[in-house]
């Protein structure tokens, strides 16, 4: 049976399939987003965009259910509905840390001649795909992406690596997953291409340190999807509703790196322990 190893009467242990999962996700997502690019002047643009966004979650759900492995299925359900896993204080710390990153970034920009108006909220969102609500897109992205990435994707890499190494690998993979969006009209990434190569590069550079913070939130909250959804939603909202200039977002990447370093140095046990390897998904709460 796929993903299971039997040994006499011993419980079946699930074997994660990260390569298969990510190849499937990339193939399906990129196919949908390619159709979105082709249908750039059609109402189908948003439909194909949404379908691509759904692929990590759909792939995760199908992979988990088809495994027929009790431990994996129970773990997946716990991560969705296990509200008891959340540590409110830790989430507040993570949100406050990112808010501080934004404040320091804008403050540094102002120090070098940037506008103080960057501390204000914008009236509109930066992007809108096919005339859709940008707020709806952000809500969907924050929820649906986490269902796929935290539902299976991150664990599939973490099952074989320390959380430090997993953060590097997943950060790179997650950034590359967005590549077709640089040609999808109205997307955040397409807006970066209009600004210049520096801003496109900044998107990719910022992905890895940001994922260290996201992994910290995920593992500290006992691998809770709700925790990462809340944090993901906060990040997306701050990036869209705070009036930071593109130049300030490049400065922000520097502070994100510093925040990630701080998180790793103060959580060495979390990032460098290897006890969970070989014991997922049945790790103890």
Coordinates of C-alpha atoms in Angstrom, one line a residue, residues 53-270:
X53 CA -4.1 28.2 -5.7
X54 CA -6.2 25.2 -4.7
X55 CA -3.8 22.6 -6.0
X56 CA -1.5 22.3 -3.0
X57 CA -4.5 21.8 -0.7
X58 CA -6.3 19.3 -3.0
X59 CA -3.1 17.3 -3.5
X60 CA -2.5 17.2 0.2
X61 CA -6.0 16.1 1.0
X62 CA -6.0 13.4 -1.7
X63 CA -2.5 12.2 -0.7
X64 CA -3.6 11.9 3.0
X65 CA -6.8 10.1 2.2
X66 CA -5.4 7.7 -0.4
X67 CA -2.6 6.7 2.0
X68 CA -5.3 4.9 4.2
X69 CA -2.8 5.4 7.0
X70 CA -4.6 6.0 10.3
X71 CA -1.8 8.0 11.9
X72 CA -1.5 10.3 9.0
X73 CA -5.2 10.9 8.6
X74 CA -5.7 11.5 12.4
X75 CA -2.7 13.9 12.4
X76 CA -4.2 15.8 9.4
X77 CA -7.5 16.1 11.2
X78 CA -5.9 17.2 14.4
X79 CA -4.0 20.0 12.6
X80 CA -7.2 21.3 11.2
X81 CA -9.6 21.2 14.2
X82 CA -7.1 20.9 17.0
X83 CA -7.7 24.4 18.4
X84 CA -6.2 23.2 21.7
X85 CA -2.8 23.2 20.0
X86 CA -2.6 26.9 19.7
X87 CA -0.5 28.9 22.1
X88 CA -2.0 32.4 22.0
X89 CA 1.0 34.0 23.6
X90 CA 3.3 32.6 21.0
X91 CA 1.1 33.8 18.1
X92 CA 1.0 37.3 19.7
X93 CA 4.8 37.2 19.9
X94 CA 5.1 36.2 16.2
X95 CA 2.6 38.9 15.1
X96 CA 4.4 41.5 17.3
X97 CA 7.7 40.5 15.8
X98 CA 6.5 41.0 12.2
X99 CA 4.8 44.3 13.2
X100 CA 8.1 45.4 14.6
X101 CA 9.9 44.4 11.4
X102 CA 7.5 46.5 9.4
X103 CA 7.8 49.5 11.8
X104 CA 11.6 49.3 11.7
X105 CA 11.6 49.1 7.9
X106 CA 9.5 52.1 7.5
X107 CA 11.4 54.0 10.2
X108 CA 14.7 53.3 8.4
X109 CA 13.2 54.4 5.1
X110 CA 12.0 57.7 6.7
X111 CA 15.5 58.2 8.2
X112 CA 16.9 58.1 4.7
X113 CA 14.3 60.5 3.2
X114 CA 11.3 58.2 2.8
X115 CA 7.8 59.5 3.4
X116 CA 6.3 59.2 6.9
X117 CA 3.0 58.5 5.2
X118 CA 4.2 54.9 4.9
X119 CA 3.0 54.4 8.4
X120 CA -0.6 54.9 7.2
X121 CA -3.1 52.4 5.8
X122 CA -3.7 52.3 2.1
X123 CA -7.2 52.8 0.8
X124 CA -7.0 50.0 -1.8
X125 CA -5.1 46.7 -2.1
X126 CA -2.0 46.5 -4.3
X127 CA -3.5 43.9 -6.7
X128 CA -6.7 42.6 -8.1
X129 CA -7.0 39.5 -10.4
X130 CA -9.7 39.5 -13.0
X131 CA -11.6 42.2 -11.1
X132 CA -11.9 40.0 -8.1
X133 CA -11.8 41.2 -4.5
X134 CA -8.2 41.5 -3.4
X135 CA -9.3 40.9 0.2
X136 CA -11.0 37.7 -0.8
X137 CA -7.9 36.6 -2.6
X138 CA -5.8 37.3 0.5
X139 CA -8.2 35.3 2.7
X140 CA -8.3 32.4 0.3
X141 CA -4.5 32.4 -0.1
X142 CA -3.9 32.5 3.6
X143 CA -6.3 29.6 4.3
X144 CA -6.0 27.4 1.2
X145 CA -2.2 27.6 0.9
X146 CA -1.7 26.5 4.6
X147 CA -4.1 23.6 4.1
X148 CA -1.7 22.2 1.5
X149 CA 1.7 23.3 2.7
X150 CA 1.2 22.6 6.4
X151 CA -1.3 19.8 5.7
X152 CA 1.4 17.7 4.0
X153 CA 4.1 19.7 2.2
X154 CA 6.2 21.0 5.1
X155 CA 5.9 17.7 7.1
X156 CA 7.0 15.8 4.0
X157 CA 10.3 17.6 4.1
X158 CA 10.5 17.9 7.9
X159 CA 10.1 14.1 8.2
X160 CA 13.7 13.7 6.8
X161 CA 15.4 16.9 8.0
X162 CA 15.9 19.2 11.0
X163 CA 13.4 22.1 11.0
X164 CA 16.4 24.4 10.1
X165 CA 17.2 22.5 6.9
X166 CA 13.5 22.1 6.2
X167 CA 13.0 25.9 6.5
X168 CA 15.7 26.5 3.8
X169 CA 14.3 23.8 1.5
X170 CA 10.7 24.7 1.8
X171 CA 11.4 28.4 1.6
X172 CA 13.1 27.9 -1.8
X173 CA 10.4 25.6 -3.1
X174 CA 7.6 27.9 -2.0
X175 CA 9.2 30.9 -3.7
X176 CA 9.6 28.9 -7.0
X177 CA 6.0 27.8 -6.8
X178 CA 5.0 31.4 -7.5
X179 CA 7.0 31.8 -10.7
X180 CA 4.1 31.7 -13.2
X181 CA 2.4 34.5 -11.2
X182 CA 4.9 37.0 -12.5
X183 CA 3.0 36.8 -15.9
X184 CA -0.5 36.7 -14.4
X185 CA -2.1 40.1 -14.9
X186 CA -3.2 41.8 -11.7
X187 CA -1.2 39.5 -9.4
X188 CA 1.2 40.9 -6.7
X189 CA 4.1 39.2 -8.5
X190 CA 3.2 40.7 -11.9
X191 CA 3.2 44.1 -10.2
X192 CA 6.8 43.5 -9.1
X193 CA 7.9 42.9 -12.7
X194 CA 6.7 46.3 -13.6
X195 CA 8.9 47.8 -10.9
X196 CA 12.1 46.1 -12.0
X197 CA 14.4 43.1 -11.5
X198 CA 15.5 44.2 -8.0
X199 CA 12.0 43.9 -6.6
X200 CA 11.5 40.5 -8.2
X201 CA 14.8 39.3 -6.7
X202 CA 13.7 40.7 -3.3
X203 CA 10.6 38.5 -3.4
X204 CA 12.7 35.4 -3.8
X205 CA 15.4 36.4 -1.3
X206 CA 12.8 37.2 1.4
X207 CA 11.0 33.9 1.1
X208 CA 13.6 31.8 3.0
X209 CA 14.0 33.9 6.2
X210 CA 10.3 34.5 6.3
X211 CA 9.7 30.7 6.2
X212 CA 12.0 30.3 9.3
X213 CA 9.5 32.5 11.2
X214 CA 6.6 30.6 9.8
X215 CA 8.1 27.3 10.7
X216 CA 8.7 28.6 14.2
X217 CA 5.0 29.5 14.5
X218 CA 4.0 26.1 13.1
X219 CA 6.1 23.9 15.3
X220 CA 5.7 26.0 18.5
X221 CA 2.0 25.6 18.1
X222 CA 2.3 21.8 17.9
X223 CA 2.0 21.9 14.1
X224 CA -1.4 23.7 14.1
X225 CA -2.7 24.9 10.7
X226 CA -4.9 27.5 12.4
X227 CA -1.8 29.2 13.9
X228 CA -0.1 29.4 10.6
X229 CA -3.3 30.6 8.9
X230 CA -3.5 33.5 11.4
X231 CA 0.1 34.4 10.9
X232 CA 0.0 34.1 7.1
X233 CA -3.1 36.3 7.0
X234 CA -1.5 38.9 9.2
X235 CA 1.6 39.0 7.0
X236 CA -0.4 39.3 3.8
X237 CA -2.6 42.1 5.3
X238 CA 0.4 44.1 6.6
X239 CA 2.1 43.8 3.2
X240 CA -1.0 45.0 1.4
X241 CA -2.6 47.6 3.7
X242 CA 0.5 49.4 5.1
X243 CA 1.6 52.0 2.6
X244 CA 5.2 50.8 2.3
X245 CA 7.0 51.8 -0.9
X246 CA 8.6 49.1 -3.0
X247 CA 12.0 50.4 -1.8
X248 CA 11.0 50.0 1.8
X249 CA 10.0 46.4 1.2
X250 CA 13.5 45.8 0.1
X251 CA 14.7 47.3 3.4
X252 CA 12.1 45.1 5.1
X253 CA 13.9 42.0 3.8
X254 CA 17.0 42.9 5.8
X255 CA 14.9 43.1 9.0
X256 CA 13.1 39.8 8.2
X257 CA 16.6 38.2 7.9
X258 CA 17.5 39.7 11.3
X259 CA 14.2 38.5 12.8
X260 CA 14.8 35.0 11.5
X261 CA 18.3 34.9 12.9
X262 CA 16.9 36.0 16.3
X263 CA 14.2 33.3 16.1
X264 CA 16.7 30.6 15.3
X265 CA 19.2 31.7 18.0
X266 CA 16.5 31.7 20.7
X267 CA 15.0 28.4 19.5
X268 CA 18.1 26.3 18.7
X269 CA 16.5 23.2 20.2
X270 CA 13.5 23.5 17.9

